[in-house]
Short mmCIF file of C-alpha atoms in Angstrom, two decimals:
data_model
loop_
_atom_site.label_atom_id
_atom_site.label_comp_id
_atom_site.label_asym_id
_atom_site.label_seq_id
_atom_site.Cartn_x
_atom_site.Cartn_y
_atom_site.Cartn_z
CA MET A 1 52.38 1.80 -69.78
CA ASN A 2 55.46 4.03 -70.45
CA ALA A 3 56.99 6.27 -67.70
CA GLN A 4 55.02 9.43 -68.98
CA SER A 5 51.51 7.21 -68.93
CA LEU A 6 52.66 6.33 -65.05
CA ARG A 7 53.28 9.85 -64.16
CA ARG A 8 49.90 10.72 -65.43
CA GLN A 9 48.16 8.04 -64.17
CA LEU A 10 49.28 8.46 -60.64
CA ARG A 11 48.34 12.19 -60.99
CA CYS A 12 44.69 11.13 -61.67
CA SER A 13 44.83 8.72 -58.72
CA TYR A 14 46.08 11.27 -56.45
CA THR A 15 43.23 13.90 -57.51
CA TYR A 16 40.73 11.08 -57.17
CA SER A 17 42.03 10.29 -53.94
CA PHE A 18 41.70 13.89 -52.53
CA VAL A 19 38.13 14.49 -54.04
CA LEU A 20 37.17 10.79 -52.33
CA THR A 21 38.02 12.14 -48.78
CA LEU A 22 36.85 15.84 -49.22
CA ASN A 23 33.71 14.46 -47.31
CA ILE A 24 32.44 17.72 -45.66
CA THR A 25 29.58 16.09 -43.70
CA GLY A 26 31.91 12.95 -42.17
CA ALA A 27 33.12 14.80 -39.49
CA VAL A 28 29.78 16.30 -38.29
CA TRP A 29 26.69 13.82 -39.60
CA VAL A 30 26.50 12.14 -36.31
CA ALA A 31 26.11 15.50 -34.52
CA LEU A 32 23.90 16.57 -37.37
CA LEU A 33 21.55 13.43 -36.92
CA ALA A 34 21.40 13.69 -33.33
CA VAL A 35 20.28 17.38 -33.39
CA ARG A 36 17.17 16.38 -35.52
CA GLY A 37 16.20 13.67 -32.74
CA TYR A 38 17.67 10.44 -33.68
CA SER A 39 19.47 8.40 -30.72
CA LEU A 40 22.47 6.82 -30.75
CA TRP A 41 20.88 3.53 -31.03
CA GLN A 42 19.18 4.61 -34.52
CA ILE A 43 22.65 6.23 -35.50
CA GLY A 44 24.36 3.10 -34.55
CA ALA A 45 22.08 1.10 -36.72
CA SER A 46 22.26 3.06 -39.90
CA GLU A 47 26.00 2.70 -39.30
CA GLY A 48 24.87 -1.23 -39.18
CA VAL A 49 22.85 -0.83 -42.39
CA PHE A 50 25.79 0.68 -44.34
CA HIS A 51 28.04 -2.27 -43.09
CA VAL A 52 25.28 -4.95 -44.17
CA VAL A 53 25.37 -3.66 -47.68
CA SER A 54 28.94 -3.21 -47.83
CA LEU A 55 29.39 -7.06 -46.74
CA LEU A 56 26.73 -8.15 -49.49
CA ALA A 57 28.16 -5.98 -52.39
CA GLU A 58 31.95 -5.71 -51.14
CA VAL A 59 33.01 -8.97 -53.29
CA PRO A 60 30.76 -8.43 -56.44
CA SER A 61 31.82 -4.91 -56.74
CA GLY A 62 35.42 -5.76 -56.63
CA MET A 63 34.41 -8.87 -59.44
CA ALA A 64 32.60 -6.13 -61.28
CA ALA A 65 35.83 -3.90 -61.25
CA ASP A 66 38.04 -6.85 -62.38
CA LEU A 67 35.76 -8.39 -65.09
CA LEU A 68 34.14 -4.89 -66.33
CA GLY A 69 36.59 -2.10 -65.60
CA ARG A 70 38.26 -0.66 -62.50
CA ARG A 71 37.90 2.92 -63.83
CA ARG A 72 34.26 2.30 -64.43
CA ALA A 73 33.69 1.35 -61.10
CA LEU A 74 35.76 4.03 -59.77
CA ALA A 75 33.42 6.70 -62.06
CA LEU A 76 30.03 4.73 -60.64
CA SER A 77 31.11 5.31 -57.20
CA GLY A 78 30.69 9.04 -57.41
CA VAL A 79 27.17 8.77 -59.10
CA ALA A 80 26.21 6.44 -56.19
CA ALA A 81 27.67 8.85 -53.51
CA ALA A 82 26.05 11.69 -55.19
CA VAL A 83 22.67 10.06 -54.97
CA ALA A 84 23.34 8.84 -51.30
CA ALA A 85 23.94 12.70 -50.39
CA LEU A 86 20.78 13.92 -52.18
CA LEU A 87 18.75 11.31 -50.46
CA MET A 88 19.86 12.55 -46.95
CA ALA A 89 19.77 16.39 -48.14
CA PHE A 90 15.76 15.54 -48.35
CA GLU A 91 15.78 13.23 -45.34
CA GLN A 92 12.17 12.72 -43.99
CA ASN A 93 12.44 9.67 -41.64
CA PHE A 94 14.90 7.14 -40.56
CA LEU A 95 13.97 4.68 -43.67
CA TRP A 96 15.24 7.74 -45.77
CA VAL A 97 18.61 7.84 -43.64
CA CYS A 98 19.14 4.23 -43.92
CA ALA A 99 18.64 4.06 -47.58
CA SER A 100 21.40 7.26 -47.84
CA MET A 101 23.59 4.93 -45.96
CA ALA A 102 23.24 1.93 -48.21
CA LEU A 103 24.14 3.75 -51.15
CA SER A 104 27.17 5.24 -49.42
CA ALA A 105 27.96 1.65 -48.86
CA LEU A 106 27.62 0.82 -52.41
CA ALA A 107 29.76 4.03 -53.47
CA TYR A 108 32.11 2.66 -50.95
CA ASN A 109 32.29 -0.64 -51.95
CA LEU A 110 32.97 0.71 -55.79
CA VAL A 111 36.39 1.95 -54.64
CA SER A 112 37.28 -0.23 -51.90
CA GLY A 113 39.92 -2.19 -53.52
CA THR A 114 39.48 -0.96 -56.83
CA GLN A 115 41.61 2.19 -56.81
CA GLU A 116 44.36 0.01 -54.89
CA ALA A 117 44.22 -2.77 -57.73
CA LEU A 118 44.31 -0.19 -60.30
CA VAL A 119 47.37 1.75 -58.68
CA TYR A 120 49.50 -1.92 -58.05
CA ASP A 121 48.89 -3.09 -62.15
CA SER A 122 49.45 0.39 -63.16
CA LEU A 123 52.88 -0.05 -61.50
CA LYS A 124 53.44 -3.55 -62.41
CA GLU A 125 52.38 -3.01 -66.30
CA ALA A 126 55.03 -0.06 -65.78
CA GLY A 127 57.63 -2.61 -64.40
CA GLN A 128 57.91 -0.47 -61.01
CA SER A 129 55.66 -2.50 -58.40
CA GLU A 130 58.25 -2.14 -55.98
CA ARG A 131 57.22 1.50 -55.67
CA PHE A 132 53.90 0.82 -54.38
CA LEU A 133 54.82 1.23 -50.73
CA SER A 134 56.11 5.11 -51.61
CA VAL A 135 52.81 5.46 -53.87
CA GLU A 136 50.58 4.39 -51.04
CA THR A 137 52.55 6.66 -48.47
CA ILE A 138 51.53 9.74 -50.83
CA THR A 139 48.05 8.59 -51.43
CA THR A 140 47.81 8.49 -47.73
CA GLN A 141 48.65 11.82 -47.24
CA VAL A 142 46.76 13.16 -50.10
CA GLU A 143 43.92 11.50 -48.51
CA THR A 144 44.76 13.33 -45.09
CA ALA A 145 44.88 16.63 -46.73
CA GLY A 146 41.29 16.12 -48.20
CA ALA A 147 39.92 14.59 -44.76
CA ALA A 148 41.51 17.45 -42.73
CA LEU A 149 39.69 20.11 -45.47
CA GLY A 150 36.49 18.20 -45.09
CA LYS A 151 36.46 18.38 -41.28
CA LEU A 152 37.29 22.04 -41.36
CA ALA A 153 34.12 22.41 -43.25
CA GLY A 154 32.52 21.34 -40.24
CA ALA A 155 32.96 24.67 -38.91
CA LEU A 156 30.32 26.04 -41.22
CA THR A 157 27.28 24.53 -39.45
CA GLY A 158 26.61 27.87 -38.03
CA VAL A 159 26.13 29.15 -41.95
CA LEU A 160 24.96 25.93 -43.79
CA GLY A 161 22.10 23.71 -42.54
CA PHE A 162 21.30 20.28 -42.82
CA THR A 163 20.49 20.14 -46.38
CA ALA A 164 23.05 22.45 -47.73
CA PHE A 165 25.79 20.42 -46.38
CA TYR A 166 24.33 17.17 -48.12
CA LEU A 167 23.88 19.38 -51.43
CA VAL A 168 27.36 20.04 -51.44
CA ASP A 169 28.34 17.15 -50.69
CA ALA A 170 26.51 15.81 -53.46
CA GLY A 171 28.66 18.12 -55.96
CA ILE A 172 31.92 16.80 -54.49
CA SER A 173 30.59 13.30 -55.04
CA LEU A 174 30.19 14.09 -58.74
CA LEU A 175 33.93 15.82 -58.85
CA ARG A 176 34.99 12.15 -58.10
CA THR A 177 33.62 10.69 -61.13
CA ALA A 178 35.20 13.28 -63.16
CA ALA A 179 38.45 12.78 -62.08
CA ALA A 180 37.99 8.66 -62.65
CA MET A 181 37.48 9.46 -66.48
CA GLY A 182 41.16 10.64 -66.68
CA LEU A 183 42.31 7.46 -65.24
CA ARG A 184 43.61 4.39 -67.75
CA GLU A 185 42.66 1.09 -67.30
CA PRO A 186 45.83 -1.02 -66.81
CA ALA A 187 46.86 -4.36 -68.38
CA ALA A 188 49.35 -5.93 -66.45
CA THR A 189 48.58 -9.33 -67.84
CA PRO A 190 47.67 -10.90 -71.19
CA GLU A 191 44.05 -11.61 -69.77
CA GLN A 192 43.68 -7.75 -69.01
CA GLN A 193 44.75 -6.44 -72.30
CA VAL A 194 42.10 -8.53 -73.80
CA ARG A 195 39.74 -7.24 -71.36
CA ARG A 196 40.92 -3.77 -71.91
CA ALA A 197 40.56 -3.90 -75.74
CA ALA A 198 36.92 -5.17 -75.48
CA PRO A 199 33.75 -3.10 -75.58
CA LEU A 200 31.79 -2.99 -72.80
CA ARG A 201 28.73 -4.76 -74.46
CA THR A 202 31.02 -7.83 -75.32
CA LEU A 203 32.38 -8.04 -71.84
CA LEU A 204 28.69 -7.87 -70.19
CA ALA A 205 27.90 -10.41 -72.88
CA GLU A 206 30.69 -12.81 -71.64
CA LEU A 207 29.87 -11.64 -67.88
CA PRO A 208 27.97 -15.03 -66.82
CA ALA A 209 31.07 -17.36 -68.15
CA SER A 210 33.85 -15.07 -67.09
CA LEU A 211 31.99 -14.75 -63.46
CA ARG A 212 31.60 -18.48 -62.65
CA THR A 213 35.62 -18.67 -63.59
CA HIS A 214 36.54 -15.95 -61.87
CA VAL A 215 34.46 -17.33 -58.83
CA THR A 216 36.08 -20.71 -58.82
CA GLU A 217 39.62 -19.31 -59.54
CA THR A 218 39.26 -17.10 -56.37
CA VAL A 219 37.98 -19.37 -53.75
CA ASP A 220 40.88 -22.02 -54.96
CA PHE A 221 43.40 -19.32 -54.29
CA LEU A 222 42.00 -18.23 -50.97
CA ARG A 223 41.92 -21.93 -50.07
CA ARG A 224 45.40 -22.79 -50.84
CA SER A 225 46.70 -19.46 -49.28
CA PRO A 226 45.97 -19.70 -45.21
CA ARG A 227 48.64 -16.79 -44.94
CA VAL A 228 46.56 -14.62 -46.92
CA VAL A 229 43.37 -15.47 -44.92
CA GLN A 230 45.32 -15.24 -41.78
CA TYR A 231 46.23 -11.27 -42.74
CA ILE A 232 43.11 -10.79 -43.77
CA PHE A 233 41.21 -11.33 -40.82
CA ALA A 234 43.96 -9.82 -38.69
CA GLY A 235 43.55 -6.45 -40.70
CA ALA A 236 40.06 -6.62 -40.20
CA LEU A 237 40.20 -6.72 -35.97
CA ILE A 238 42.88 -3.74 -36.10
CA ASP A 239 40.44 -1.93 -38.50
CA LEU A 240 37.44 -2.66 -36.17
CA PRO A 241 37.48 0.62 -34.49
CA ALA A 242 38.18 3.07 -37.26
CA PHE A 243 35.10 3.73 -38.14
CA LEU A 244 33.54 3.62 -34.96
CA THR A 245 36.32 5.60 -33.30
CA LEU A 246 35.38 8.97 -35.43
CA MET A 247 31.61 8.28 -35.34
CA TYR A 248 31.01 7.90 -31.37
CA LEU A 249 34.30 10.17 -30.82
CA GLN A 250 32.06 13.00 -32.40
CA GLN A 251 29.40 12.47 -30.06
CA ARG A 252 31.67 12.29 -26.97
CA LEU A 253 33.26 15.49 -27.79
CA THR A 254 29.87 17.16 -27.91
CA ASP A 255 28.80 15.68 -24.51
CA ILE A 256 31.64 17.06 -22.70
CA GLY A 257 30.72 20.48 -23.99
CA LEU A 258 32.55 20.99 -27.51
CA PRO A 259 30.19 23.22 -29.93
CA THR A 260 29.27 21.55 -32.97
CA ALA A 261 30.53 24.26 -34.87
CA PHE A 262 34.46 23.34 -33.65
CA LEU A 263 34.00 19.57 -34.19
CA GLY A 264 35.50 19.03 -37.47
CA VAL A 265 38.18 21.44 -36.62
CA VAL A 266 39.36 19.65 -33.61
CA LEU A 267 38.78 16.33 -35.19
CA MET A 268 41.13 17.62 -37.77
CA LEU A 269 44.12 17.43 -35.65
CA CYS A 270 43.40 13.73 -35.56
CA GLU A 271 44.51 13.73 -38.99
CA VAL A 272 48.15 14.38 -38.10
CA GLY A 273 48.38 10.73 -37.15
CA TYR A 274 48.19 9.56 -40.83
CA PRO A 275 51.35 11.66 -42.16
CA LEU A 276 53.31 10.89 -39.14
CA GLY A 277 52.30 6.64 -39.58
CA CYS A 278 53.34 6.98 -43.29
CA TRP A 279 56.62 8.67 -42.31
CA ILE A 280 57.30 5.85 -39.85
CA GLY A 281 55.99 3.02 -41.65
CA GLY A 282 57.49 3.99 -44.75
CA ARG A 283 61.02 3.96 -42.86
CA LEU A 284 60.35 0.42 -41.42
CA ARG A 285 61.64 -2.83 -43.27
CA PRO A 286 60.02 -5.82 -41.17
CA ARG A 287 61.20 -9.20 -42.40
CA ARG A 288 57.70 -10.52 -40.36
CA LEU A 289 55.03 -8.83 -39.34
CA GLY A 290 53.95 -10.66 -36.38
CA TRP A 291 55.43 -7.95 -33.91
CA LEU A 292 54.42 -4.94 -35.68
CA TYR A 293 50.92 -6.21 -35.68
CA ALA A 294 51.10 -6.64 -31.85
CA VAL A 295 52.70 -3.24 -31.24
CA CYS A 296 49.99 -1.52 -33.76
CA THR A 297 47.09 -3.34 -32.11
CA ALA A 298 48.30 -2.37 -28.73
CA GLY A 299 48.97 0.92 -29.70
CA CYS A 300 45.42 1.38 -31.49
CA GLY A 301 43.66 -0.22 -28.11
CA LEU A 302 45.35 2.07 -25.98
CA CYS A 303 44.39 5.30 -27.90
CA THR A 304 40.95 4.12 -28.24
CA LEU A 305 40.61 3.74 -24.55
CA ALA A 306 41.87 7.47 -24.29
CA MET A 307 39.27 8.75 -26.88
CA GLY A 308 36.40 7.01 -24.57
CA ALA A 309 37.97 8.21 -21.13
CA ALA A 310 40.27 10.99 -21.36
CA PRO A 311 39.40 14.93 -21.23
CA LEU A 312 39.36 16.85 -24.43
CA ALA A 313 43.12 16.97 -25.30
CA GLY A 314 43.78 13.22 -24.24
CA ALA A 315 40.77 12.23 -26.80
CA VAL A 316 42.09 14.06 -29.67
CA ALA A 317 45.85 12.50 -29.15
CA GLY A 318 44.21 9.38 -29.17
CA GLY A 319 42.55 9.87 -32.42
CA ALA A 320 45.81 10.79 -33.71
CA GLY A 321 47.55 7.97 -32.27
CA PHE A 322 45.06 5.54 -33.51
CA ALA A 323 45.57 7.05 -37.15
CA MET A 324 49.28 6.61 -36.74
CA PHE A 325 49.48 3.09 -35.40
CA GLY A 326 46.47 1.71 -37.94
CA THR A 327 48.21 3.73 -41.00
CA ILE A 328 51.58 1.81 -40.08
CA TRP A 329 49.92 -1.53 -40.10
CA SER A 330 48.06 -0.93 -43.15
CA LEU A 331 51.03 0.22 -45.25
CA HIS A 332 53.01 -2.92 -44.73
CA ALA A 333 49.95 -5.64 -44.93
CA ARG A 334 48.72 -4.25 -47.64
CA LYS A 335 52.03 -4.17 -49.72
CA ARG A 336 52.46 -7.69 -48.39
CA LEU A 337 48.74 -8.92 -49.62
CA ASN A 338 49.27 -7.09 -53.26
CA ASP A 339 52.62 -8.94 -53.44
CA TRP A 340 50.66 -12.35 -53.23
CA PHE A 341 47.56 -11.48 -55.15
CA PRO A 342 47.08 -12.52 -58.95
CA SER A 343 46.43 -9.13 -61.10
CA GLU A 344 43.34 -10.69 -62.88
CA ARG A 345 41.47 -10.87 -59.41
CA ARG A 346 43.26 -8.35 -57.09
CA ALA A 347 40.11 -5.96 -56.62
CA THR A 348 38.26 -8.92 -55.82
CA LEU A 349 40.46 -9.98 -53.14
CA ILE A 350 41.10 -6.62 -51.74
CA SER A 351 37.30 -6.53 -51.48
CA VAL A 352 37.35 -9.79 -49.61
CA ASP A 353 40.03 -8.15 -47.34
CA SER A 354 37.38 -5.36 -46.71
CA MET A 355 34.75 -7.62 -46.48
CA ALA A 356 36.09 -8.80 -43.12
CA SER A 357 36.10 -5.72 -41.68
CA SER A 358 32.22 -5.29 -42.52
CA LEU A 359 31.76 -8.48 -41.29
CA LEU A 360 32.96 -7.79 -37.89
CA MET A 361 31.48 -4.15 -38.05
CA ILE A 362 27.71 -5.00 -38.60
CA PRO A 363 27.16 -6.41 -34.75
CA ALA A 364 30.04 -4.07 -33.43
CA SER A 365 28.47 -0.83 -34.87
CA PRO A 366 24.57 -0.95 -32.97
CA LEU A 367 26.27 -2.70 -29.79
CA THR A 368 28.58 0.08 -29.31
CA GLY A 369 26.11 2.39 -29.52
CA TRP A 370 24.05 0.61 -27.29
CA ILE A 371 26.58 0.25 -24.61
CA GLY A 372 27.03 3.91 -24.82
CA ASP A 373 22.97 4.48 -24.52
CA VAL A 374 22.92 2.09 -21.44
CA ALA A 375 26.37 3.75 -20.16
CA GLY A 376 24.69 7.21 -20.87
CA SER A 377 28.34 8.14 -22.58
CA ALA A 378 29.39 7.61 -25.98
CA GLY A 379 32.96 6.84 -24.47
CA ALA A 380 31.66 3.79 -22.95
CA GLY A 381 31.29 1.87 -26.23
CA LEU A 382 35.12 3.19 -27.43
CA MET A 383 36.40 1.79 -23.99
CA ALA A 384 34.98 -1.70 -24.82
CA LEU A 385 36.49 -1.61 -28.20
CA GLY A 386 40.16 -0.56 -26.44
CA ALA A 387 39.84 -3.45 -24.68
CA VAL A 388 39.17 -5.87 -27.12
CA LEU A 389 42.15 -4.71 -29.08
CA LEU A 390 44.44 -4.48 -26.06
CA ALA A 391 43.49 -8.54 -25.87
CA ALA A 392 44.12 -8.98 -29.49
CA ALA A 393 47.33 -7.41 -28.98
CA CYS A 394 48.37 -9.62 -26.12
CA MET A 395 47.42 -12.92 -28.29
CA ALA A 396 49.38 -11.51 -31.34
CA ALA A 397 52.61 -11.16 -28.93
CA LEU A 398 52.50 -14.61 -27.62
CA ARG A 399 52.13 -15.61 -30.98
CA ALA A 400 55.13 -14.04 -32.42
CA LEU A 401 57.01 -14.99 -29.46
CA LYS A 402 56.12 -18.56 -30.19
CA ASN A 403 57.25 -18.50 -33.75
CA GLN A 404 60.33 -16.27 -32.82
CA ASN A 405 61.55 -19.33 -30.68
CA THR A 406 60.64 -22.52 -33.39
#
């Protein structure tokens, strides 16, 4: 891939990232379902369905991206997201909500790890893998812009009804597929070059044998790489509240009197943390990540407590702080992991990373909702999550201090 092709590839990737995060229902879906009579427990359970499906489909979707093409996987993600939005638009009961969440999880899985692997191998093919941190910084900023615009659309609750919100969301999802068609399949290794040249029917015919080899080599890599496994589970823990904070913060803000029409606008302020985290993270050059993890986990824990207990301004500041600390850690952890991952199995291994988060989220999502129902406040569940992260930060600091002294 020459310099001109790489520039075009990155432009298409940034466009895909923008459309991917331009989710107008993301900031208000909890409130919209609550208005329709669903309890916090049901909403938490539907989120649990998302993570059950995500756990089951995460690694297979990464394998499909590695073996059948990452560009194809990204295009299919938009189709799955559009169908999920249509199911929610014409929702009849709780089963329809769960079915929509299951398809949304599949759409998420098809992107999770796939886009990151495509970008890293595109840079590697061009001999510029050292640019990954800066490219990921730009990607995060583009995603922040898309997410902020999507949250602003939450103000349209007074104009658009439940069905209209999800019909617009379906159209945006199809734009994701259109953006994916402009991408080029990278070929950073001879094996990837052979797969890029092969037609889809040939890849499908060879899939059973390729899959067996792929699984065996992936398991062998993880077995021989304990540090990789350690990074994966450390990242899963710090990511644990990532979905739940936004999810239950929506309900908590409405509980303390914020009108639903202003929910997206207020939550958009939390997005300030992402570019700030990019700015800070892009300037850090830590040799070891132990202390960085301890600091970021402690910061995320304190910010989660603020989202659960502070008044409106403090809760929003907590959301921004959580985004900042999470972004700082994510940038450096993803760079370190991608440097270690082999190109032929990159999407699969990044999917394993995401699967660890889903594994923890399956019990955490309904449990957090249950704590909120019992306590009579969505903030109670957030406070419990904050306490868990603070405990993890103390353990990480002790471990880093021990390693420093040995």
